[in-house]
């Protein structure tokens, strides 16, 4: 049973950042702006959050500090993503290329700044955020150890974000208008919706969530920022596609992927798999190969927003 | 000169100006970052970035050409795929697998005579790269999956597979890397070491130039090149014209992958390198290759020059360490250049508007 608990607890460390970052991608792409800059934005968020944790670690600790770091990471991600919004909405630039340059500049900038600030490429911090057991809930038999022990506050914030996203996207006027901009911007524009404004908001929310996703990815899995986020920004795109651009399905596909990832990184802790004696690289390949398989399966029924990646020029009828 | 060719020449020259403008803005952004991080040494550091490549005299050119070989081939690979409208971001996987396959031949098949050994190693790298590239093409053409997502995932799988392959067949435990490639399989020097003493220069650059000319020829003069371009420009129209778009996408991706594989072979078989380190990081050259391709707007001959430029500032970037700057600044500059090249069309338009205004003023006078 302890193996099951271990897998469940570990899984959440991968599932939550993936969900949050895939939701980040969703807000941008639902508004019609293709966003492959998620990985770079995660790096910027993780870097800024880690710097904050490093600078305040002597005087502050605990959940308050972590929440503050998440906020700072989110704001940093939003500011960084504004570059992508500017290029793709105002300048009608090629969105893939802009995204790629953002992904290139982010690790270079983070490592450069880390060296300038600390002298090293790494930003270490004291990790005091693990919640051993949530009072009352952690004592429930079976469910308690599975969900409410060895957890992080970010897990619950991530789930809240997923529920709020579902609500915002489908139950509010804002969500309806945002989706309209991504499906058929000409129609949205004809009823007086400012397409550019909605796309800006979509991309900024995207930056906010992706930046936050950066710090909530590195905190549970390590105690330093080391210049990258293990390509989670890209895996999140795969999760987004498999989740068909819908919040709850995104969460489900993140769960499936998180399971594959947990097996691959924690196989040595699972007696049955450890006894098989397979090359560790096989386990490293599993999540990526699995993602490709997921994409092949979901390719039969693509639900991508119709106008994604196309710059909107008012009055352009093509 | 007919009006049409005049127009195309005009377009080419504005393309060139736009590329130069993007490069200049990128460099200025680099200077800005330097000024923010360390104002007192910023200009010295910037000077090192611009001139550092030749701090050891003319032999610096040897190092630049050595970097250019790999970079130009990676960029050509991206450019070839982008003609079909497929963005090959999976170069890193093709690169490392091509390199690993070539190294395997280079280490183990020592029964082959010198030049043939090298040629066989290169051939194997082409095959490995082509396979990995074609996989992206297949998934794109038949399952309509974003080639960007697939490419990135395959990069990681490729790196892990290459590591596994090295560990199983030609691993040097003491150094945690692959066994060194036999002399007979290394890239020939062809006197480049005499021309540029004490540098890594080898004959790889001639192969890169040859590939660039070949690609230029394919697109300019052959039916196959025309079909590929047609698929990229308008898939529906090309299907209507009887071109098999799916077949062309797979074929173009296989060729693109083969070029990336070749880049990997020339990189890991070069006398200056000759081993593969066991690492989980994806190789950086293919990413920079994307930048070189974008800067040249996919023009094969232009790519030779954009690669030369990026190699030049990369070589200079290492010299910036003298002033306490980290070489990552080169990545920042190249990224800023790509960001600018993302709206090259806009810069193009601006140049055209400005030049039109300028001409009108000239006429009024």
XYZ file of C-alpha atoms in Angstrom:
683
model
C 0.000 0.000 0.000
C 2.834 2.372 0.795
C 3.924 2.140 -2.861
C 0.489 3.365 -3.970
C 0.678 6.273 -1.521
C 4.168 7.076 -2.762
C 3.038 7.112 -6.405
C 0.000 9.284 -5.628
C 2.016 11.829 -3.668
C 4.808 11.959 -6.265
C 2.334 12.198 -9.120
C 0.890 15.468 -7.859
C 4.316 17.123 -8.006
C 4.264 16.597 -11.779
C 0.543 16.876 -12.481
C -0.068 20.294 -10.947
C 2.610 22.301 -12.796
C 1.610 20.573 -16.034
C -2.040 21.442 -15.490
C -1.332 25.061 -14.614
C 1.010 25.579 -17.569
C -1.300 23.778 -19.996
C -4.097 26.062 -18.768
C -1.739 28.970 -19.434
C -1.425 27.754 -23.002
C -5.164 27.328 -23.193
C -5.961 30.947 -22.333
C -3.591 32.175 -25.002
C -4.638 29.757 -27.725
C -8.336 30.127 -26.983
C -7.896 33.829 -27.680
C -6.229 32.953 -30.988
C -2.555 33.444 -30.155
C -0.358 30.403 -30.599
C 1.927 30.110 -27.620
C 5.024 27.975 -27.604
C 6.796 30.455 -25.319
C 5.465 28.618 -22.246
C 8.765 26.938 -21.462
C 10.698 30.203 -21.491
C 8.062 31.896 -19.352
C 8.233 29.040 -16.842
C 11.989 29.522 -16.632
C 11.599 33.255 -15.979
C 8.954 32.563 -13.319
C 11.043 29.876 -11.677
C 14.097 32.114 -11.706
C 12.362 35.154 -10.198
C 10.613 33.013 -7.589
C 13.858 31.276 -6.640
C 15.700 34.579 -6.354
C 12.987 35.859 -4.036
C 13.156 32.705 -1.909
C 16.950 32.943 -1.806
C 16.992 36.590 -0.733
C 14.359 36.187 1.977
C 15.373 32.744 3.291
C 17.215 34.112 6.334
C 14.275 36.066 7.658
C 11.216 34.275 6.400
C 9.981 30.746 5.803
C 6.818 28.708 5.499
C 3.705 29.029 3.388
C 3.559 32.836 3.400
C 6.950 33.034 1.762
C 5.991 30.420 -0.826
C 2.769 32.226 -1.700
C 4.690 35.468 -2.109
C 7.208 33.730 -4.383
C 4.354 32.376 -6.482
C 2.932 35.842 -6.838
C 6.277 37.272 -7.888
C 6.818 34.442 -10.369
C 3.369 35.079 -11.835
C 3.987 38.797 -12.290
C 7.415 38.154 -13.810
C 5.901 35.630 -16.209
C 3.221 38.096 -17.209
C 5.720 40.859 -17.924
C 7.881 38.477 -19.943
C 4.929 37.169 -21.917
C 3.961 40.742 -22.784
C 6.861 40.610 -25.260
C 5.136 37.746 -27.062
C 1.790 39.530 -26.953
C 3.312 42.684 -28.406
C 5.053 40.830 -31.240
C 2.126 38.612 -32.170
C -0.847 40.930 -31.605
C 0.427 44.404 -32.380
C 3.141 43.605 -34.895
C 1.410 40.600 -36.530
C 4.698 38.723 -36.272
C 5.138 35.032 -36.972
C 3.980 33.591 -33.649
C 6.096 30.458 -33.777
C 9.258 32.429 -34.339
C 8.490 34.906 -31.606
C 7.794 31.974 -29.262
C 11.074 30.308 -30.144
C 13.074 33.434 -29.497
C 11.372 33.790 -26.112
C 12.322 30.208 -25.282
C 15.900 30.930 -26.252
C 16.259 34.213 -24.450
C 14.742 33.002 -21.164
C 17.383 30.437 -20.077
C 20.211 32.644 -21.370
C 18.883 35.633 -19.445
C 18.215 33.604 -16.291
C 21.702 32.065 -16.249
C 23.285 35.402 -17.082
C 21.462 37.182 -14.257
C 22.133 34.332 -11.819
C 25.858 34.647 -12.512
C 25.736 38.414 -12.113
C 23.719 38.243 -8.870
C 25.169 35.160 -7.153
C 28.283 34.247 -9.092
C 26.886 30.800 -9.892
C 24.533 29.451 -12.484
C 22.332 28.041 -9.724
C 19.975 29.761 -7.326
C 19.604 27.635 -4.181
C 16.909 28.216 -1.550
C 15.756 26.654 1.687
C 12.716 24.508 1.060
C 10.416 24.727 4.089
C 7.124 24.311 2.283
C 6.293 20.629 2.546
C 3.071 20.000 4.479
C 3.544 16.619 6.206
C -0.145 16.172 6.825
C -3.135 18.473 6.537
C -4.934 18.533 9.917
C -8.094 16.333 10.056
C -8.053 15.510 6.301
C -4.671 13.804 6.550
C -6.040 11.339 9.108
C -8.733 9.902 6.840
C -7.846 6.260 6.163
C -6.559 5.464 2.642
C -7.608 8.827 1.113
C -5.621 10.762 3.709
C -2.185 9.354 2.859
C -3.009 9.377 -0.852
C -4.011 13.023 -1.167
C -3.474 14.971 2.042
C -0.039 13.905 3.264
C 3.346 15.122 1.980
C 1.619 17.759 -0.072
C 2.306 21.349 -1.085
C -0.026 24.297 -0.919
C 0.552 24.733 -4.661
C -1.264 21.466 -5.337
C -4.500 22.890 -3.977
C -3.993 26.262 -5.623
C -3.462 24.444 -8.921
C -6.711 22.528 -8.571
C -8.516 25.745 -7.671
C -7.093 27.393 -10.799
C -8.384 24.509 -12.899
C -11.910 24.860 -11.490
C -11.886 28.651 -11.850
C -10.659 28.335 -15.450
C -13.487 25.985 -16.307
C -15.957 28.439 -14.820
C -14.452 31.524 -16.462
C -14.208 29.935 -19.879
C -17.731 28.526 -20.065
C -19.900 30.482 -17.618
C -18.857 34.116 -18.005
C -19.273 36.702 -20.748
C -15.537 37.192 -20.729
C -14.968 33.501 -21.484
C -17.468 33.509 -24.317
C -15.842 36.560 -25.902
C -12.357 35.127 -25.456
C -13.381 31.929 -27.201
C -15.035 33.909 -29.988
C -11.760 35.733 -30.638
C -9.992 32.427 -31.054
C -12.632 30.764 -33.206
C -13.859 33.494 -35.477
C -12.362 36.912 -34.756
C -14.191 38.568 -37.679
C -17.535 37.617 -36.149
C -16.438 38.771 -32.708
C -15.292 42.056 -34.156
C -18.568 42.560 -36.032
C -20.484 42.645 -32.741
C -18.126 45.197 -31.267
C -15.648 43.028 -29.395
C -12.155 44.470 -29.363
C -10.237 41.412 -30.611
C -6.808 42.817 -29.881
C -7.775 43.684 -26.311
C -9.108 40.183 -25.633
C -6.053 38.587 -27.150
C -3.838 40.747 -24.965
C -5.769 39.662 -21.882
C -5.590 36.013 -22.952
C -1.837 36.138 -23.456
C -1.258 38.033 -20.194
C -3.265 35.449 -18.206
C -1.159 32.877 -20.006
C 2.047 34.558 -18.803
C 0.683 34.821 -15.279
C -0.093 31.111 -15.047
C 3.056 29.975 -16.859
C 5.296 32.043 -14.578
C 3.535 30.596 -11.540
C 3.831 27.132 -13.085
C 7.599 27.626 -13.168
C 7.998 28.072 -9.426
C 5.483 25.399 -8.484
C 7.366 22.992 -10.716
C 10.794 23.514 -9.148
C 9.790 23.809 -5.483
C 8.444 20.277 -4.850
C 11.097 18.562 -6.967
C 14.315 20.366 -5.987
C 15.841 22.985 -3.743
C 17.422 25.153 -6.383
C 16.869 26.776 -9.754
C 19.391 25.433 -12.232
C 18.619 27.155 -15.503
C 15.814 25.005 -16.917
C 12.464 23.405 -16.147
C 13.071 20.024 -17.833
C 11.104 21.054 -20.926
C 7.831 21.044 -18.993
C 6.620 23.991 -21.016
C 6.678 21.782 -24.090
C 5.144 18.781 -22.398
C 2.379 21.129 -21.259
C 1.663 21.918 -24.906
C 1.224 18.198 -25.568
C -1.077 17.979 -22.540
C -3.018 20.965 -23.877
C -3.510 19.281 -27.254
C -4.474 15.959 -25.690
C -6.787 17.846 -23.329
C -8.508 19.349 -26.386
C -8.192 22.904 -25.045
C -10.710 22.162 -22.256
C -9.767 22.705 -18.566
C -11.127 19.484 -17.052
C -9.786 17.326 -19.884
C -6.443 19.072 -19.512
C -6.384 18.037 -15.866
C -7.229 14.452 -16.790
C -4.539 14.246 -19.446
C -2.054 15.805 -16.997
C -2.949 13.006 -14.564
C -2.200 10.360 -17.180
C 1.059 12.019 -18.115
C 1.991 12.596 -14.475
C 1.575 8.902 -13.843
C 3.980 8.025 -16.667
C 6.431 10.598 -15.365
C 6.212 9.286 -11.796
C 6.960 5.758 -12.950
C 9.911 7.014 -14.972
C 11.489 9.084 -12.213
C 10.574 6.924 -9.238
C 10.905 3.411 -10.651
C 13.790 2.604 -8.314
C 11.412 3.119 -5.385
C 8.933 0.606 -6.796
C 10.192 -2.906 -5.905
C 8.671 -4.680 -8.925
C 10.162 -2.301 -11.495
C 13.507 -2.042 -9.735
C 13.884 -5.832 -9.920
C 13.446 -5.827 -13.728
C 16.877 -4.262 -14.208
C 16.074 -2.225 -17.331
C 18.323 0.665 -18.463
C 17.329 3.912 -16.704
C 17.161 5.564 -20.113
C 14.215 3.380 -21.062
C 12.327 4.877 -18.134
C 13.415 8.358 -19.136
C 12.036 7.804 -22.630
C 8.661 6.493 -21.407
C 6.888 9.811 -20.675
C 7.932 11.334 -23.986
C 7.042 8.263 -26.041
C 3.790 8.051 -24.116
C 2.981 11.685 -24.953
C 3.501 10.995 -28.656
C 1.174 8.034 -28.391
C -1.400 10.224 -26.645
C -1.145 12.759 -29.463
C -1.593 10.086 -32.123
C -4.712 8.845 -30.354
C -6.210 12.311 -29.932
C -5.340 13.361 -33.493
C -8.534 11.793 -34.845
C -10.615 14.536 -33.371
C -8.677 17.801 -33.264
C -10.443 20.634 -31.468
C -7.909 23.420 -31.856
C -9.337 26.945 -31.832
C -9.840 27.740 -35.507
C -8.063 31.070 -35.648
C -5.070 30.084 -33.544
C -1.781 31.349 -34.931
C -3.387 33.718 -37.426
C -2.704 37.402 -36.827
C -5.958 39.357 -36.825
C -5.996 42.389 -39.054
C -9.198 44.379 -38.857
C -10.991 44.486 -42.180
C -8.848 41.731 -43.694
C -11.295 39.325 -45.302
C -8.946 36.452 -46.118
C 15.969 44.019 -67.294
C 12.340 42.931 -67.163
C 10.063 44.426 -64.577
C 9.585 41.081 -62.839
C 13.257 40.369 -62.225
C 13.724 43.977 -61.108
C 10.973 43.437 -58.563
C 12.476 40.188 -57.261
C 15.869 41.839 -56.984
C 14.301 44.664 -55.021
C 12.661 42.152 -52.680
C 15.981 40.429 -52.135
C 17.738 43.644 -51.227
C 15.058 44.643 -48.700
C 15.330 41.120 -47.243
C 19.035 41.734 -46.795
C 18.468 45.127 -45.182
C 15.869 43.648 -42.849
C 18.277 40.889 -41.795
C 21.007 43.420 -41.142
C 18.565 45.591 -39.195
C 17.514 42.572 -37.079
C 21.169 41.740 -36.385
C 21.937 45.335 -35.406
C 18.950 45.556 -33.055
C 20.014 42.247 -31.504
C 23.541 43.535 -30.938
C 22.234 46.782 -29.439
C 20.040 44.789 -27.071
C 23.144 42.834 -26.042
C 24.948 46.091 -25.322
C 21.968 47.205 -23.260
C 22.102 44.035 -21.153
C 25.840 44.556 -20.641
C 25.286 48.174 -19.594
C 22.656 47.150 -17.070
C 24.738 44.360 -15.542
C 28.151 46.028 -15.403
C 28.285 49.607 -16.743
C 32.016 50.183 -16.201
C 33.135 47.286 -18.371
C 30.207 47.161 -20.785
C 31.950 48.805 -23.735
C 35.137 46.785 -23.343
C 33.012 43.636 -23.194
C 31.021 44.701 -26.241
C 34.270 45.379 -28.070
C 35.413 41.847 -27.231
C 32.125 40.465 -28.585
C 32.621 42.300 -31.875
C 36.364 41.858 -32.400
C 37.342 39.053 -30.007
C 37.181 36.424 -32.740
C 40.361 37.851 -34.253
C 42.216 38.553 -31.025
C 44.734 35.838 -31.954
C 45.144 37.112 -35.502
C 44.001 35.519 -38.730
C 44.010 31.982 -37.302
C 40.792 32.972 -35.535
C 39.125 32.474 -38.899
C 39.837 28.747 -38.549
C 37.785 28.577 -35.356
C 34.981 30.599 -36.936
C 34.850 28.270 -39.947
C 34.799 25.286 -37.592
C 31.716 26.673 -35.825
C 30.163 27.675 -39.145
C 30.244 24.102 -40.519
C 27.843 22.673 -37.941
C 25.735 25.784 -37.642
C 25.234 26.218 -41.389
C 24.222 22.566 -41.843
C 21.728 22.788 -38.969
C 20.305 25.965 -40.503
C 20.106 24.372 -43.962
C 18.173 21.495 -42.444
C 15.630 23.930 -40.977
C 15.441 25.876 -44.242
C 14.817 22.746 -46.311
C 11.910 21.622 -44.146
C 10.395 25.081 -43.958
C 10.002 25.131 -47.759
C 7.322 22.445 -47.327
C 5.761 24.480 -44.557
C 7.072 22.164 -41.836
C 9.067 23.721 -39.046
C 11.817 21.278 -38.138
C 12.527 22.018 -34.490
C 13.572 18.369 -34.030
C 17.068 19.020 -35.316
C 18.672 18.220 -31.967
C 17.460 14.602 -32.016
C 18.518 14.107 -35.632
C 21.856 15.756 -34.876
C 22.756 13.580 -31.883
C 21.511 10.348 -33.449
C 23.411 11.098 -36.664
C 26.481 11.849 -34.575
C 26.092 8.695 -32.467
C 25.603 6.480 -35.530
C 28.641 7.999 -37.257
C 30.738 7.650 -34.096
C 29.750 3.996 -33.771
C 31.061 3.342 -37.271
C 34.075 5.532 -36.572
C 35.015 3.602 -33.444
C 34.161 0.037 -34.405
C 34.472 -0.443 -38.162
C 38.239 0.019 -38.264
C 38.593 -2.635 -40.974
C 37.678 0.037 -43.551
C 40.477 1.979 -45.332
C 40.921 5.656 -44.312
C 38.801 7.801 -46.655
C 36.154 5.107 -47.164
C 35.801 4.761 -43.383
C 34.897 8.445 -43.101
C 32.485 8.242 -46.029
C 30.684 5.202 -44.607
C 30.374 6.919 -41.219
C 28.836 9.960 -42.911
C 26.465 7.771 -44.921
C 25.247 6.043 -41.765
C 24.688 9.415 -40.096
C 22.578 10.525 -43.067
C 20.424 7.419 -42.685
C 19.964 7.844 -38.935
C 19.061 11.517 -39.290
C 16.711 10.791 -42.193
C 14.847 8.152 -40.194
C 14.343 10.457 -37.225
C 13.308 13.317 -39.502
C 10.913 11.160 -41.524
C 9.196 10.152 -38.286
C 8.237 13.797 -37.717
C 7.081 14.019 -41.329
C 4.945 10.883 -41.008
C 3.248 12.043 -37.811
C 2.667 15.461 -39.342
C 1.386 14.257 -42.702
C -0.792 11.341 -41.612
C -1.902 12.306 -38.099
C -1.772 16.078 -38.466
C 0.092 16.500 -35.175
C 1.953 19.760 -34.621
C 5.510 19.173 -35.798
C 6.719 21.528 -33.075
C 5.435 19.350 -30.239
C 6.568 16.129 -31.931
C 9.971 17.587 -32.770
C 10.633 18.629 -29.186
C 9.526 15.299 -27.756
C 11.641 13.398 -30.285
C 14.643 15.553 -29.363
C 14.554 14.213 -25.827
C 13.949 10.639 -26.945
C 16.810 11.010 -29.428
C 19.243 12.202 -26.767
C 18.314 9.348 -24.415
C 18.550 6.785 -27.222
C 21.983 8.114 -28.211
C 23.154 7.842 -24.589
C 21.837 4.305 -24.356
C 23.518 3.388 -27.621
C 26.882 4.819 -26.543
C 26.687 3.123 -23.127
C 25.982 -0.257 -24.699
C 28.408 -0.296 -27.613
C 31.332 2.123 -27.350
C 31.559 3.535 -23.853
C 34.681 4.798 -22.105
C 33.933 4.312 -18.392
C 36.864 6.367 -17.089
C 35.869 9.513 -19.015
C 32.072 9.009 -18.971
C 31.946 9.481 -22.732
C 32.187 7.501 -25.952
C 35.454 5.919 -27.057
C 37.507 8.143 -29.390
C 36.860 7.866 -33.125
C 39.606 6.162 -35.152
C 41.947 8.429 -37.094
C 40.705 6.978 -40.398
C 37.112 8.093 -39.754
C 37.871 11.662 -38.724
C 36.912 14.576 -40.952
C 39.937 15.114 -43.253
C 41.899 18.292 -42.616
C 42.793 18.925 -46.274
C 45.495 21.377 -45.248
C 43.144 23.572 -43.199
C 45.353 22.951 -40.163
C 48.336 24.331 -42.101
C 46.332 27.352 -43.192
C 44.992 28.074 -39.707
C 47.494 26.575 -37.240
C 46.353 25.686 -33.706
C 42.644 25.812 -34.525
C 39.950 23.191 -34.943
C 39.525 23.936 -38.665
C 38.894 20.954 -40.935
C 37.414 20.203 -44.348
C 33.844 20.151 -42.984
C 33.249 23.703 -44.160
C 33.648 22.616 -47.797
C 30.943 19.988 -47.279
C 28.639 22.613 -45.753
C 29.162 24.949 -48.714
C 28.566 22.056 -51.118
C 25.280 21.173 -49.383
C 24.161 24.813 -49.486
C 24.825 25.019 -53.242
C 23.093 21.685 -53.786
C 19.975 22.852 -51.946
C 19.987 26.108 -53.855
C 20.149 24.075 -57.078
C 17.325 21.724 -56.003
C 14.950 24.591 -55.338
C 15.990 26.664 -58.326
C 16.242 24.041 -61.033
C 14.459 20.765 -60.218
C 10.840 19.579 -60.354
C 11.176 18.044 -56.915
C 12.222 21.381 -55.438
C 9.338 23.092 -57.187
C 6.835 20.539 -55.865
C 8.110 20.961 -52.331
C 7.841 24.735 -52.515
C 4.335 24.440 -53.977
C 3.238 22.225 -51.056
C 4.597 24.767 -48.619
C 2.961 27.750 -50.283
C -0.460 26.268 -50.868
C -1.136 22.630 -49.989
C -4.664 22.659 -51.448
C -3.605 24.086 -54.784
C -0.688 21.686 -55.066
C -2.965 18.739 -54.356
C -5.294 19.986 -57.078
C -2.303 20.119 -59.416
C -1.629 16.447 -58.728
C 1.243 16.804 -56.292
C 1.226 14.264 -53.473
C 1.581 16.645 -50.530
C 1.884 13.936 -47.876
C 4.659 12.126 -49.701
C 6.516 15.398 -50.185
C 6.263 16.341 -46.526
C 7.719 12.994 -45.434
C 10.436 13.148 -48.085
C 11.373 16.731 -47.267
C 11.552 15.918 -43.558
C 13.738 12.886 -44.283
C 16.147 15.055 -46.266
C 16.036 17.753 -43.601
C 16.784 15.121 -40.960
C 19.627 13.733 -43.050
C 21.224 17.195 -43.209
C 20.948 17.521 -39.411
C 22.437 14.034 -39.081
C 25.302 15.098 -41.331
C 25.868 18.130 -39.106
C 26.084 15.781 -36.125
C 28.529 13.493 -37.940
C 30.850 16.328 -38.930
C 30.693 17.712 -35.384
C 31.456 14.477 -33.546
C 33.916 13.125 -36.145
C 35.967 16.311 -36.264
C 39.556 15.853 -35.093
C 38.923 18.563 -32.497
C 36.026 16.700 -30.844
C 35.895 12.942 -31.715
C 33.740 11.790 -28.760
C 30.189 12.081 -27.410
C 29.812 13.052 -23.764
C 27.045 11.281 -21.812
C 24.623 14.085 -20.995
C 20.877 14.568 -20.758
C 21.087 18.026 -22.302
C 20.017 18.434 -25.926
C 22.794 19.753 -28.184
C 22.588 23.508 -28.676
C 23.712 23.867 -32.305
C 20.382 22.928 -33.939
C 18.578 25.638 -31.927
C 21.107 28.233 -32.998
C 20.722 26.825 -36.500
C 17.060 27.841 -36.430
C 18.219 31.375 -35.701
C 20.693 31.344 -38.598
C 17.998 30.050 -40.945
C 15.469 32.669 -39.864
C 17.997 35.459 -40.175
C 18.727 34.402 -43.765
C 15.001 33.905 -44.436
C 15.651 30.360 -45.554
C 17.930 31.321 -48.441
C 20.618 28.580 -48.638
C 23.411 30.905 -49.729
C 22.300 33.551 -47.246
C 22.518 30.913 -44.517
C 26.257 30.548 -45.098
C 26.673 34.217 -44.271
C 24.253 34.350 -41.331
C 26.006 31.281 -39.834
C 29.339 32.973 -40.355
C 28.036 36.032 -38.504
C 26.683 34.055 -35.540
C 29.887 31.978 -35.375
C 31.851 35.196 -35.391
C 30.060 36.645 -32.369
C 30.130 33.233 -30.643
C 33.922 33.193 -30.951
C 33.980 36.786 -29.700
C 31.654 35.897 -26.834
C 34.255 33.582 -25.310
C 36.689 36.494 -25.172
C 34.215 38.479 -23.090
C 35.082 36.295 -20.120
C 38.248 38.402 -19.823
C 36.007 41.234 -18.658
C 34.025 39.069 -16.278
C 31.035 38.506 -18.578
C 29.573 35.058 -19.114
C 29.403 33.778 -22.707
C 25.615 33.323 -22.336
C 25.384 36.908 -23.554
C 25.829 35.483 -27.067
C 22.628 33.469 -26.605
C 20.852 36.610 -25.472
C 22.038 38.481 -28.553
C 21.046 35.688 -30.930
C 17.651 35.348 -29.242
C 17.111 39.087 -29.578
C 18.037 38.788 -33.248
C 15.419 36.076 -33.772
C 12.831 38.095 -31.903
C 13.506 40.912 -34.360
C 13.550 38.570 -37.333
C 10.093 37.392 -36.245
C 8.766 40.685 -37.530
C 11.159 40.967 -40.416
C 8.100 41.535 -42.625
C 7.356 44.595 -40.563
C 10.922 45.845 -40.830
C 10.702 45.135 -44.566
C 7.580 47.247 -44.816
C 9.153 50.042 -42.810
C 12.203 50.044 -45.075
C 9.997 50.114 -48.172
C 7.885 52.980 -46.847
C 10.970 54.925 -45.833
C 12.733 54.361 -49.144
C 9.589 55.333 -51.075
C 9.351 58.538 -49.068
C 13.026 59.157 -49.672
C 12.648 58.664 -53.441
C 9.669 60.966 -53.579
C 11.656 63.661 -51.845
C 14.496 63.134 -54.329
C 12.083 63.573 -57.250
C 10.614 66.748 -55.776
C 14.052 68.245 -55.635
